[in-house]
Coordinates of C-alpha atoms in Angstrom, one line a residue:
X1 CA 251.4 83.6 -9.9
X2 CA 248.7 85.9 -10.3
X3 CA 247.6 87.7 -7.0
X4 CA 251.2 86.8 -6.6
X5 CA 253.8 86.7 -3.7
X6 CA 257.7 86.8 -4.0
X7 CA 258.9 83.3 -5.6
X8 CA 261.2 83.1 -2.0
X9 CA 258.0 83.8 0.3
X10 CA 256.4 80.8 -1.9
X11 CA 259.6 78.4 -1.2
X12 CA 259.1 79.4 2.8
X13 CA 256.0 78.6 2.4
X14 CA 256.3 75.3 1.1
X15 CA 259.3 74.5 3.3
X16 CA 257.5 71.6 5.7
X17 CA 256.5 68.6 4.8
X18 CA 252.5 69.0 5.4
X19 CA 252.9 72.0 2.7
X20 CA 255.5 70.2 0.8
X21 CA 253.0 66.7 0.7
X22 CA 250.0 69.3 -1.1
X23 CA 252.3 69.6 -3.8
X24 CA 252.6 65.6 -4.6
X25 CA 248.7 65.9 -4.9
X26 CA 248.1 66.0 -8.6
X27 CA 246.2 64.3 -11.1
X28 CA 247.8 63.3 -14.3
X29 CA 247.2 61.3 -17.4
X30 CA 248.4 60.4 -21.1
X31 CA 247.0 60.7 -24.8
X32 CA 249.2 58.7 -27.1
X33 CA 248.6 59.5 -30.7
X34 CA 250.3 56.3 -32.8
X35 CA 249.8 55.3 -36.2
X36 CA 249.3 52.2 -37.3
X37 CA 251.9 50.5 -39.6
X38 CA 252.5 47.1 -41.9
X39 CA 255.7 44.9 -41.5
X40 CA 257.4 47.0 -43.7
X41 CA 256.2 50.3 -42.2
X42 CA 253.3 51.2 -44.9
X43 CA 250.8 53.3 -43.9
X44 CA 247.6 50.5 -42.4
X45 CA 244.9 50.7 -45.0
X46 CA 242.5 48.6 -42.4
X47 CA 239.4 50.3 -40.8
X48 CA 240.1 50.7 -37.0
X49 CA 240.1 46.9 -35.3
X50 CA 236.8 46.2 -34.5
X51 CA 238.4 44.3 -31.7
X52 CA 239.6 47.6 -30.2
X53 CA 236.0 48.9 -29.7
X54 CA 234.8 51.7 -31.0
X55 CA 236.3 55.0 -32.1
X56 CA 233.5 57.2 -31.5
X57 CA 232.4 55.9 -27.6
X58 CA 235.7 54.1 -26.2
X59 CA 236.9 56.2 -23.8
X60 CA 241.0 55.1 -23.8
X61 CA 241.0 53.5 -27.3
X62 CA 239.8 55.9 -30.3
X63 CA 241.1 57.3 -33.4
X64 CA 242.9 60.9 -33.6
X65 CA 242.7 62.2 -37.5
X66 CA 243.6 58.8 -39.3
X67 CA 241.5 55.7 -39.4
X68 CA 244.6 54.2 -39.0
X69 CA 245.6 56.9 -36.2
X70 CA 245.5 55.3 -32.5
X71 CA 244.3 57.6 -29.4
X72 CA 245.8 55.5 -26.9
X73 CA 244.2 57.7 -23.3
X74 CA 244.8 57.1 -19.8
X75 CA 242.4 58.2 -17.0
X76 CA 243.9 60.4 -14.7
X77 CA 246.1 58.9 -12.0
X78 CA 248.0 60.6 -8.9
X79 CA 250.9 58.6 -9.6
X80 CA 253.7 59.3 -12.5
X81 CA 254.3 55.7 -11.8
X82 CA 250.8 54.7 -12.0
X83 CA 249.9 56.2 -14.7
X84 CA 253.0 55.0 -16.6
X85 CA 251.9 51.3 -15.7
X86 CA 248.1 51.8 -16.8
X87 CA 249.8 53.2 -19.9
X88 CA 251.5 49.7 -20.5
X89 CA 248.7 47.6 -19.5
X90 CA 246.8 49.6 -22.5
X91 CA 249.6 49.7 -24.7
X92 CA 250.4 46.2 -24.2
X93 CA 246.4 45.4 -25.2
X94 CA 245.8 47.3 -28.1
X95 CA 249.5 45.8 -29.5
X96 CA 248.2 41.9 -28.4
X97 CA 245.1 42.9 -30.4
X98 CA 246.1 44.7 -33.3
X99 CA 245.9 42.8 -36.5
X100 CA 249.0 40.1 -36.3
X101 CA 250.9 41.7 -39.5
X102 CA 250.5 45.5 -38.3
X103 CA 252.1 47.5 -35.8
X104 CA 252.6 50.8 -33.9
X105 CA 254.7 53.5 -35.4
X106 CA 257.4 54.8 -32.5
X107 CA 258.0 58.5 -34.0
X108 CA 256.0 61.7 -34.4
X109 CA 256.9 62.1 -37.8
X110 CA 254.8 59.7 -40.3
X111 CA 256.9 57.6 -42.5
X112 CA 256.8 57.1 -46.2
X113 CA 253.3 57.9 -47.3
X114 CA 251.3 60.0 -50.1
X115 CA 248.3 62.2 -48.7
X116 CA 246.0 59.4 -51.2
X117 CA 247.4 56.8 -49.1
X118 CA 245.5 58.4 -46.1
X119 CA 242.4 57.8 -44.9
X120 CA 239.9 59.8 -42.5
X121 CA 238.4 58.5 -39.6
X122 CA 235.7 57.1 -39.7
X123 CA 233.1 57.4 -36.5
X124 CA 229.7 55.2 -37.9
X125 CA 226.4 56.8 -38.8
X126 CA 225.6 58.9 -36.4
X127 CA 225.0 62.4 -36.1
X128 CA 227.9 62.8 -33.6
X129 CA 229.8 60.4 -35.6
X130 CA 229.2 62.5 -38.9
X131 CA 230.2 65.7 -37.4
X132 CA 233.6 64.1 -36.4
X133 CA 234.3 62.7 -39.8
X134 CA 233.6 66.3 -41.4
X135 CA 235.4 68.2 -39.0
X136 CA 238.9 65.7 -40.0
X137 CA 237.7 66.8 -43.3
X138 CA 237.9 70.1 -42.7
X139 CA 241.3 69.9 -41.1
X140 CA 242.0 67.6 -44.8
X141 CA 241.2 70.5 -46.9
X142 CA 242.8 73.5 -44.4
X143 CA 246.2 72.0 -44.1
X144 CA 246.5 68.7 -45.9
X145 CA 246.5 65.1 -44.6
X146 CA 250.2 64.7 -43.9
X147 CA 250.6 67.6 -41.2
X148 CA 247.4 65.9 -39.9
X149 CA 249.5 62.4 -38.9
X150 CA 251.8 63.7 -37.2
X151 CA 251.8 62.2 -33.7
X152 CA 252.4 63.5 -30.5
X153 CA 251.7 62.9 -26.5
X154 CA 249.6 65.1 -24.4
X155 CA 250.3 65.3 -20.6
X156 CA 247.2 65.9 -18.9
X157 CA 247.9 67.6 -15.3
X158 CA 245.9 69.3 -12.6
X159 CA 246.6 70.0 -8.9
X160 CA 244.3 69.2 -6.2
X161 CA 241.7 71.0 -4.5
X162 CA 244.1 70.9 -1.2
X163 CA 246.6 72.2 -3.1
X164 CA 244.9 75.4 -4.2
X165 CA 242.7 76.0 -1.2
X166 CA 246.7 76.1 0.6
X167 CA 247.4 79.1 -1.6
X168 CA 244.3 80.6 -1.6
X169 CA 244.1 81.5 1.7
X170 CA 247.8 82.7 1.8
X171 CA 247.0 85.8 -0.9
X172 CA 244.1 88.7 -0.1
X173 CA 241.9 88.4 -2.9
X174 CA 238.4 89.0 -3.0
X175 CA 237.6 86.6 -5.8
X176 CA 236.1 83.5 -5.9
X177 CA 237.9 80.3 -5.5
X178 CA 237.1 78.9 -8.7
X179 CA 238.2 82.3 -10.7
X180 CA 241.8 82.1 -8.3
X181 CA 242.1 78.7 -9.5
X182 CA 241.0 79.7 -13.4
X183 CA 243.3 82.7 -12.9
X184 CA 246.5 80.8 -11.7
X185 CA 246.3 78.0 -14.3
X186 CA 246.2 81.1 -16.9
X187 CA 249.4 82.3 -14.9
X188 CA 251.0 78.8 -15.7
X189 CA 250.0 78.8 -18.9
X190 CA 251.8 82.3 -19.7
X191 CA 255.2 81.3 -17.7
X192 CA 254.9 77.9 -20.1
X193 CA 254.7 79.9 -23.0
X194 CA 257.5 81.7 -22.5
X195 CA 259.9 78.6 -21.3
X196 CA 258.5 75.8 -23.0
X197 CA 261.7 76.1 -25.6
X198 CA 263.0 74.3 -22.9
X199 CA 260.7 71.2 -23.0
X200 CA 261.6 71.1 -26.8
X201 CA 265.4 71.2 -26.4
X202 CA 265.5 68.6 -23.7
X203 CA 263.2 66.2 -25.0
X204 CA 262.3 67.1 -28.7
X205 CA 262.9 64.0 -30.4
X206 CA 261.7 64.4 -33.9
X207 CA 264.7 65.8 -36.0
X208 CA 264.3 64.0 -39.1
X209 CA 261.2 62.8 -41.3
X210 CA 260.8 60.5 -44.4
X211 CA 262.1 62.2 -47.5
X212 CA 258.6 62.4 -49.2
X213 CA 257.3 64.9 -46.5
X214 CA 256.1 67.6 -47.9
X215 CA 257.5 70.8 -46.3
X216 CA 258.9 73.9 -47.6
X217 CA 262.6 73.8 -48.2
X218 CA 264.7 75.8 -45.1
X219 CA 268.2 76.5 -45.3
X220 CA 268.2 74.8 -41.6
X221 CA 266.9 71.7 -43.1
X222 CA 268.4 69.1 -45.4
X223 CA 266.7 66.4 -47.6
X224 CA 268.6 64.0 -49.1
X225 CA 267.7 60.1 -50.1
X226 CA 267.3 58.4 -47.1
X227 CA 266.0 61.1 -45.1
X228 CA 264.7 65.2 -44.2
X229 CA 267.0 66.5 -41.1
X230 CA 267.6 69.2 -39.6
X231 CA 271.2 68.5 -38.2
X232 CA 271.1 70.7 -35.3
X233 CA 266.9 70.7 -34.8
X234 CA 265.3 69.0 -31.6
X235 CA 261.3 69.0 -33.5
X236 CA 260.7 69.1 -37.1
X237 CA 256.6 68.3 -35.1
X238 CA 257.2 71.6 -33.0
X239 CA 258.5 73.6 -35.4
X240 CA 257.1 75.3 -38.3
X241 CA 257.4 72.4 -40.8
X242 CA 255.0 70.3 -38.4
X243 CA 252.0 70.7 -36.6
X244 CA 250.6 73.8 -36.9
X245 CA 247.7 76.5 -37.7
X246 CA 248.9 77.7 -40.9
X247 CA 245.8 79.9 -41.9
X248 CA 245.5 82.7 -44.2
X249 CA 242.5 84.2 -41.8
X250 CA 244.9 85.6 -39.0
X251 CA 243.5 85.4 -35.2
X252 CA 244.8 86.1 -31.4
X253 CA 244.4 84.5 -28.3
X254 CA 245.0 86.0 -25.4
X255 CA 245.7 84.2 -22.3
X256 CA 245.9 87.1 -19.6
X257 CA 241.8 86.4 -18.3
X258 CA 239.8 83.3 -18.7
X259 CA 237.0 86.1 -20.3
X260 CA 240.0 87.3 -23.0
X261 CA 240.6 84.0 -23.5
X262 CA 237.4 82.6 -24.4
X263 CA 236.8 85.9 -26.2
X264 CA 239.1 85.5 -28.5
X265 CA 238.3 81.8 -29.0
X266 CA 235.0 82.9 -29.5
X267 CA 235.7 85.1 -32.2
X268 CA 237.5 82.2 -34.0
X269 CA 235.2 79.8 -33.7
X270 CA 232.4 82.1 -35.1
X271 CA 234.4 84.6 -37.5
X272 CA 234.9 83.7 -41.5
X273 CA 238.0 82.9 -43.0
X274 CA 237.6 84.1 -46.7
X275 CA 240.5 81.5 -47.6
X276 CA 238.0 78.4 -46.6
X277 CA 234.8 79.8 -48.4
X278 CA 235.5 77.6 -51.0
X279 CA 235.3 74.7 -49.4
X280 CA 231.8 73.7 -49.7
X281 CA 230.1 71.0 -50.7
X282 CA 230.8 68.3 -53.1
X283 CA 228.3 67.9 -56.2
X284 CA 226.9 64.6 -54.2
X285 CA 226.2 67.3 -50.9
X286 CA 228.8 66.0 -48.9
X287 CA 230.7 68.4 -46.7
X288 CA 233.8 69.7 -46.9
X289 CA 233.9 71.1 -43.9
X290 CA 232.0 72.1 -40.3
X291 CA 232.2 75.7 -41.9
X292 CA 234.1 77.8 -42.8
X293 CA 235.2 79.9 -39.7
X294 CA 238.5 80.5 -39.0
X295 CA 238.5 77.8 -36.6
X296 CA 235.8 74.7 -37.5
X297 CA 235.6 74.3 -33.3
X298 CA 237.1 74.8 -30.7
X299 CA 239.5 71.9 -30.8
X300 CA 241.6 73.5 -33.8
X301 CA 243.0 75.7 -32.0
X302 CA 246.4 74.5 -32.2
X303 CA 248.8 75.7 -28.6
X304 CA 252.0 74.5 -26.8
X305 CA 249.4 74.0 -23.9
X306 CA 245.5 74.5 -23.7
X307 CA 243.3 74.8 -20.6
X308 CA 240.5 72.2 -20.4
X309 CA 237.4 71.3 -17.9
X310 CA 236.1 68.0 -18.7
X311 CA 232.8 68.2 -20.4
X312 CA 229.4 67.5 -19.1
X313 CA 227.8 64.6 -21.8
X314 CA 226.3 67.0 -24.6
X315 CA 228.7 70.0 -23.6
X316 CA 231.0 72.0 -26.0
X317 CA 234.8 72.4 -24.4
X318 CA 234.2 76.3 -24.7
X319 CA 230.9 76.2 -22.6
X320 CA 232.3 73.3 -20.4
X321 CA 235.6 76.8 -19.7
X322 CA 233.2 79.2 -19.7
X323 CA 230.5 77.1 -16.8
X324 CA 232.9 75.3 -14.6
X325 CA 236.5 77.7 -15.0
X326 CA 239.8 75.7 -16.1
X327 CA 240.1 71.8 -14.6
X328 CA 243.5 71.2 -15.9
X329 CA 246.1 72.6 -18.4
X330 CA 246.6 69.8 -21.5
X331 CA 250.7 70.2 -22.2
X332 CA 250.9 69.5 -25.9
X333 CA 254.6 70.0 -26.6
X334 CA 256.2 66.8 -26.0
X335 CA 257.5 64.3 -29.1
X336 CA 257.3 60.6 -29.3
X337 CA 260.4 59.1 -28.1
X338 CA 261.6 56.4 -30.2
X339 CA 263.7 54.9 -27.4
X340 CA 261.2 54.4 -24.7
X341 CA 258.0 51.8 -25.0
X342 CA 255.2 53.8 -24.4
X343 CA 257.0 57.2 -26.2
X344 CA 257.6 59.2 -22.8
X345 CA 259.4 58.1 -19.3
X346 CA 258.7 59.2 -15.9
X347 CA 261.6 61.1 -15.8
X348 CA 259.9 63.6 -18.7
X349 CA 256.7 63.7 -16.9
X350 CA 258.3 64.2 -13.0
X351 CA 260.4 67.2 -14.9
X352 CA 257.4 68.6 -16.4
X353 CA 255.7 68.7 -13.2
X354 CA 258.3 70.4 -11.9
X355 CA 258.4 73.1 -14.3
X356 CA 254.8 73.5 -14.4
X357 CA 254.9 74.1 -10.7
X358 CA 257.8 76.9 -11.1
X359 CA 255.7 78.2 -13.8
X360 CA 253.2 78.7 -11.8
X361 CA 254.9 79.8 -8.1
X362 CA 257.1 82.3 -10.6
X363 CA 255.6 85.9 -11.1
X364 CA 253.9 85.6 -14.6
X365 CA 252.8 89.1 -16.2
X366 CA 250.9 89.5 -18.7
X367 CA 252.0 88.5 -22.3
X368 CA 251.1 90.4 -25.2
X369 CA 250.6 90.4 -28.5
X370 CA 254.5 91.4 -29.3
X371 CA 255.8 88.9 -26.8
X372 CA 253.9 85.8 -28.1
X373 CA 255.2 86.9 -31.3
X374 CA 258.7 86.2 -29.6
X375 CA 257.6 83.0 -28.1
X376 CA 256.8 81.6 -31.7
X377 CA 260.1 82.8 -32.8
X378 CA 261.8 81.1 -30.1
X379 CA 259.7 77.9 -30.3
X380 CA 260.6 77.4 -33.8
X381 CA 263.7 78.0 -33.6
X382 CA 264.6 76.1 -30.7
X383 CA 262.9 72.9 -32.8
X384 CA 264.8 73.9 -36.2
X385 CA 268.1 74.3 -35.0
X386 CA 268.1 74.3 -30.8
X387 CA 271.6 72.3 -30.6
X388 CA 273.0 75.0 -32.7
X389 CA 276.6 76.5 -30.6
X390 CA 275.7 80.0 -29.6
X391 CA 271.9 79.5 -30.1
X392 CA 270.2 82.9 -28.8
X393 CA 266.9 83.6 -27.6
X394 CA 264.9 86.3 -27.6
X395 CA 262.8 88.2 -24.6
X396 CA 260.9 92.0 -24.4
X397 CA 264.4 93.0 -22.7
X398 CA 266.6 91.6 -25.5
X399 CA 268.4 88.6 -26.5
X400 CA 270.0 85.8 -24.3
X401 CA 271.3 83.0 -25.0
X402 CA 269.9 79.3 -25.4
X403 CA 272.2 78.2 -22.5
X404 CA 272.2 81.8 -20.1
X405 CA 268.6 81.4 -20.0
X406 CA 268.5 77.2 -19.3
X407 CA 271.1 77.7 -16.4
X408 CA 268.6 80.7 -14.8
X409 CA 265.6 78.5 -15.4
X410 CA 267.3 75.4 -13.9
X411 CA 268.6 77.5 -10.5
X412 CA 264.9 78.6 -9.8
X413 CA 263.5 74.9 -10.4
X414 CA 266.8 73.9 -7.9
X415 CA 265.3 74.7 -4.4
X416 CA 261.7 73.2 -5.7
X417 CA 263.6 70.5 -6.0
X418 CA 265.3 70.0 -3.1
X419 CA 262.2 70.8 -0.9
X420 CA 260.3 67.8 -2.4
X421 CA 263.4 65.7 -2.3
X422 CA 262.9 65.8 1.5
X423 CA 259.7 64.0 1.6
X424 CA 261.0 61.1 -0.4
X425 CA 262.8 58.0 0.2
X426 CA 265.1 58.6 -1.9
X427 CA 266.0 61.4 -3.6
X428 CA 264.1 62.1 -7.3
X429 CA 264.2 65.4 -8.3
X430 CA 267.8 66.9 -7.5
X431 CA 269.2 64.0 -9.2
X432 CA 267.0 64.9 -12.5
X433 CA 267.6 68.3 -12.6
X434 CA 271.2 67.5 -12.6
X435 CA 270.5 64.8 -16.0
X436 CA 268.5 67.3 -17.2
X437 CA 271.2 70.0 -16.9
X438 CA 273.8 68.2 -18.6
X439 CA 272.0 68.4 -21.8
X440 CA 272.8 72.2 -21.6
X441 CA 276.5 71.6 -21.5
X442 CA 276.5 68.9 -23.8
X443 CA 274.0 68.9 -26.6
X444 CA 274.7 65.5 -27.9
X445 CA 273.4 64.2 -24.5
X446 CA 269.4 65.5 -25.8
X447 CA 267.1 62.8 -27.5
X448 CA 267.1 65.0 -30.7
X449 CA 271.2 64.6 -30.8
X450 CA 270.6 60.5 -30.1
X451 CA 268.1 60.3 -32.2
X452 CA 270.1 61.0 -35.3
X453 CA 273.1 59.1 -34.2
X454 CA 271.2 56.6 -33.9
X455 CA 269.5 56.7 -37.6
X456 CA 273.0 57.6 -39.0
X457 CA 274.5 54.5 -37.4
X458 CA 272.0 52.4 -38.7
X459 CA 272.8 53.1 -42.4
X460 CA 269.3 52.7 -43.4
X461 CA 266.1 54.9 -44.9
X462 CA 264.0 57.2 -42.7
X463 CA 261.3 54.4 -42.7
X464 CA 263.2 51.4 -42.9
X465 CA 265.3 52.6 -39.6
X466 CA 262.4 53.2 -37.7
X467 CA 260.2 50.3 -38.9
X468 CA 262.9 48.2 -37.1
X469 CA 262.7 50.3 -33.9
X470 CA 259.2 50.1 -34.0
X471 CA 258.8 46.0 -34.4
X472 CA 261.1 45.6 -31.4
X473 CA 259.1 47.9 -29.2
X474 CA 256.0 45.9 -30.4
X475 CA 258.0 42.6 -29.3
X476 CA 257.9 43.9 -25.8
X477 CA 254.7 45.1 -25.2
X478 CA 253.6 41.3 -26.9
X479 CA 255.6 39.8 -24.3
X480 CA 254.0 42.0 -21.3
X481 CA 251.6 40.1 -19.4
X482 CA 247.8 40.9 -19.0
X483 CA 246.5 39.6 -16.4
X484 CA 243.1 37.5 -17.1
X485 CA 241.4 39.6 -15.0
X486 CA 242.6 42.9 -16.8
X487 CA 242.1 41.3 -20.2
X488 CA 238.3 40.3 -19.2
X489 CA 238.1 44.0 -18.0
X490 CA 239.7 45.8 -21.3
X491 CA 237.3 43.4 -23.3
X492 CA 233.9 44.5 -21.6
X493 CA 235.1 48.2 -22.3
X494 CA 235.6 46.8 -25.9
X495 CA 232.2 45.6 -26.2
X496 CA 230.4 48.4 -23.9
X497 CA 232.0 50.8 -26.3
X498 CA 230.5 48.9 -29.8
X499 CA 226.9 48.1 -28.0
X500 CA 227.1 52.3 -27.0
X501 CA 227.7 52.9 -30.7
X502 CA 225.1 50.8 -32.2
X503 CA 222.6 52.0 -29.4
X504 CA 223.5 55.7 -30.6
X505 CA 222.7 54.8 -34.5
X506 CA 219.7 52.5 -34.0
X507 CA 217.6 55.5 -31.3
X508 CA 218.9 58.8 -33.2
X509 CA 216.5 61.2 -34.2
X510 CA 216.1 64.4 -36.5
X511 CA 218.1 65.5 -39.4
X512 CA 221.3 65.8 -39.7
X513 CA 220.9 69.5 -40.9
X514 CA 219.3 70.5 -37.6
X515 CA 221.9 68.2 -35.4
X516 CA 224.8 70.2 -37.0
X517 CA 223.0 73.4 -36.6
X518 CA 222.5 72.8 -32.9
X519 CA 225.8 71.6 -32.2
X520 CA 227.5 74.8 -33.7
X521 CA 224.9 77.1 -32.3
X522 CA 227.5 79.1 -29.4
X523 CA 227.2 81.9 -27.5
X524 CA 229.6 83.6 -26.1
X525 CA 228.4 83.3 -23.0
X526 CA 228.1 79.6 -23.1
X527 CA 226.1 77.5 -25.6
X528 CA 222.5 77.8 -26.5
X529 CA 220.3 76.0 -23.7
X530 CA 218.9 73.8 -27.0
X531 CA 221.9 72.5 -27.8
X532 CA 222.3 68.6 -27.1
X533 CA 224.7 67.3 -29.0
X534 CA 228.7 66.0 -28.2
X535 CA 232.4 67.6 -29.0
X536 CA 234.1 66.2 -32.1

């Protein structure tokens, strides 16, 4: 923790229950990215359901890159296990409103498909709208379609105000609150780096993809007829075959200071990438892209976690940073399960909490350039070939391995663990640590490991295995009941959401020219006081 004490005095410190209760005060929600899929698991070629709402102004339903890309996103919740039941609810609605011969695909990796097979997303007429639809283009041209649809689930988590004012007042610091609590998330955020391997070996559950899928060949990875694997990976999504910034036009974040941080995104944002110049526009004057900076916005800045504030209504995420400080961390690392309904259980999210907290209580140093270097290494190869026997890891002070380095995580989550369990019912986290820590001793126990038994078993293609998986996940969430009252309620949203768009299109004003001008006018210091418009 930055303006830190000893990990110990921190345990003491949260050792009775009225400390213990500030750490159970959280905030946490879900974005679900999901594609949409026929009967026979073919890429949907149908525009976004109308009877969804509308991509551009629903706030839980949208589209992510694909018009046939679901953004399923929760508001935040102080419950895992309310925010797992909203997560139904909305699940359960968009799958009881989906066209009747199309479903939701239950894997991060995409299944059979061609990059002419998919379509942008489309966001209406507007200016806001347009700028969305050019920015997927953008990504289109950058890195191809395909890497695009790769799906994924984003945990959203922030800890309370009670929470942080606790702390606050037991370091001497001069600075401000706000810049303590922009500070400490940073901390997180550097401890996360360098353990999230761990998040990809327990639950990385994308260790095959369709045979089609482009990706260079690796010795770690086979492709044969039915399917690409990696027979000891835990990601193909985490690792360097998935879903990632693959530019020629190098850049570095740093993530010791909010300043560096925003400096460096700053410098992305507004810096030229040679490589994209030729992207322009097409002979009818349609563009290619937003421009051709290393990074389009803000938002293509790929991580393994990001820090956010909610935006203001006409506010850029990097201004929204740079005004208000960090309001949560956005924990991007974590696969679609095929074996659960909604992709992730509470288990995975109650760990993650968990770690974020050690992550945060732990001392967390600064990271350079050389040691994010080793967290990319380790990240990738955790994801290739993580169940690997003797896997080894690397750190500044040499190598460990996969397992050394689990156990010495695990025995400083331990007493966390037991502290919380005493202001429960019934014991929660000692018992999933101890789950958790089986997978350590026994690989096959992981979701990666189940995963491909359970393809293998099946006898069947990539696509045809996991359209069948999919269609019995849809069953169930057709079978949940909506209550009329929470049908009515997702409804109005539905038609708020279309009445906000065609309000947008019907009062806009200007050109287009001088919207897009505006929107990627950006200071470093914050955006330009003219600028109006909304993030993509």
């Amino acid at each position: 923790m930055t303006y830190t004490l000893p990990y110990s005095e921190w345990l003491n410190l949260f050792a009775e229950p009225a400390q213990l209760a500030l750490i159970e005060q959280y905030q946490a929600g879900l974005e679900r990215e999901a594609l949409r899929v026929g009967p026979t698991g073919t890429l949907a070629s149908t525009e976004h359901p109308k009877a969804l709402g509308s991509a551009l102004t629903h706030p839980e339903i949208t589209t992510d890159f694909a018009e046939a890309q679901l953004e399923l996103i929760t508001p935040p919740f102080q419950q895992i296990e309310s925010l797992l039941d909203y997560q139904t609810r909305l699940h359960a609605f968009a799958a009881q409103t989906m066209p009747a011969n199309e479903q939701i695909w239950f894997q991060s990796m995409p299944p059979a498909l061609q990059e002419n097979q998919i379509r942008i997303a489309r966001f209406g007429s507007s200016h806001q709208g347009r700028v969305k639809e050019i920015y997927r283009n953008g990504l289109a041209h950058r890195y191809g379609k395909q890497m695009q649809v790769i799906s994924g689930i984003h945990f959203n988590y922030s800890f309370q105000m009670g929470f942080w004012q606790f702390i606050y007042e037991q370091v001497q610091t001069r600075s401000s609150l706000a810049n303590f609590i922009s500070e400490n998330y940073l901390g997180l955020m550097r401890n996360y780096l360098r353990q999230s391997w761990l998040l990809a070996y327990l639950f990385g559950a994308a260790p095959l993809a369709d045979p089609v899928f482009e990706a260079r060949e690796m010795p770690e990875v086979i492709r044969d007829q039915k399917a690409l694997y990696g027979p000891m990976a835990t990601s193909l999504r985490m690792s360097r075959l998935g879903y990632v910034n693959s530019n020629r036009c190098t850049y570095s974040i740093n993530y010791n200071s909010l300043t560096e941080y925003l400096a460096g995104l700053y410098k992305a944002i507004n810096s030229e990438c040679s490589s994209f110049l030729r992207f322009g526009r097409t002979p009818g004057g349609e563009y290619k892209q937003l421009n051709a900076h290393i990074l389009q916005i803000e938002n293509e800045h790929y991580a393994l976690i990001r820090p956010k504030q909610p935006p203001l209504p006409g506010e850029r995420p990097f201004s929204a940073l740079r005004s208000r400080g960090i309001g949560y961390v956005e924990v991007r690392a974590l696969d679609v399960n095929p074996f659960d309904v909604l992709g992730v259980s509470a288990d995975q999210l109650n760990f993650v909490r968990l770690f974020l907290l050690h992550c945060l209580l732990d001392p967390n140093p600064p990271i350079g350039s050389a040691e994010l270097e080793l967290v990319n290494e380790n990240q990738h190869w955790v994801a290739i070939q993580g169940r690997q026997p003797g896997m080894r890891l690397l750190r500044p002070e040499g190598s460990i391995s996969l397992k050394d380095w689990g156990y010495t995580i695990f025995e400083a989550l331990e007493p966390l663990a037991q502290s919380l369990d005493k202001i429960h019912e019934a014991p929660l986290y000692g018992p999933l640590l101890a789950r958790e820590r089986a997978k350590l001793d026994d690989p096959e126990l992981t979701p990666s490991a189940q995963v491909l038994a359970d393809f293998q078993r099946s006898g069947n293609a990539f696509t045809e295995w996991m359209t069948a998986r999919s269609q019995a996940h849809m069953n169930q969430l057709k079978a949940h009941k909506i209550s009329d009252s929470e049908e009515m309620a997702f409804k109005q949203v539905v038609q708020n959401s279309l009445k906000k768009q065609a309000e947008i299109e019907a009062t806009e004003t200007g050109s287009f020219e001088d919207y897009l001008a505006a929107f990627l006018r950006i200071k470093e210091w914050g955006l330009d006081a003219s600028d109006s418009t909304s993030s993509a």
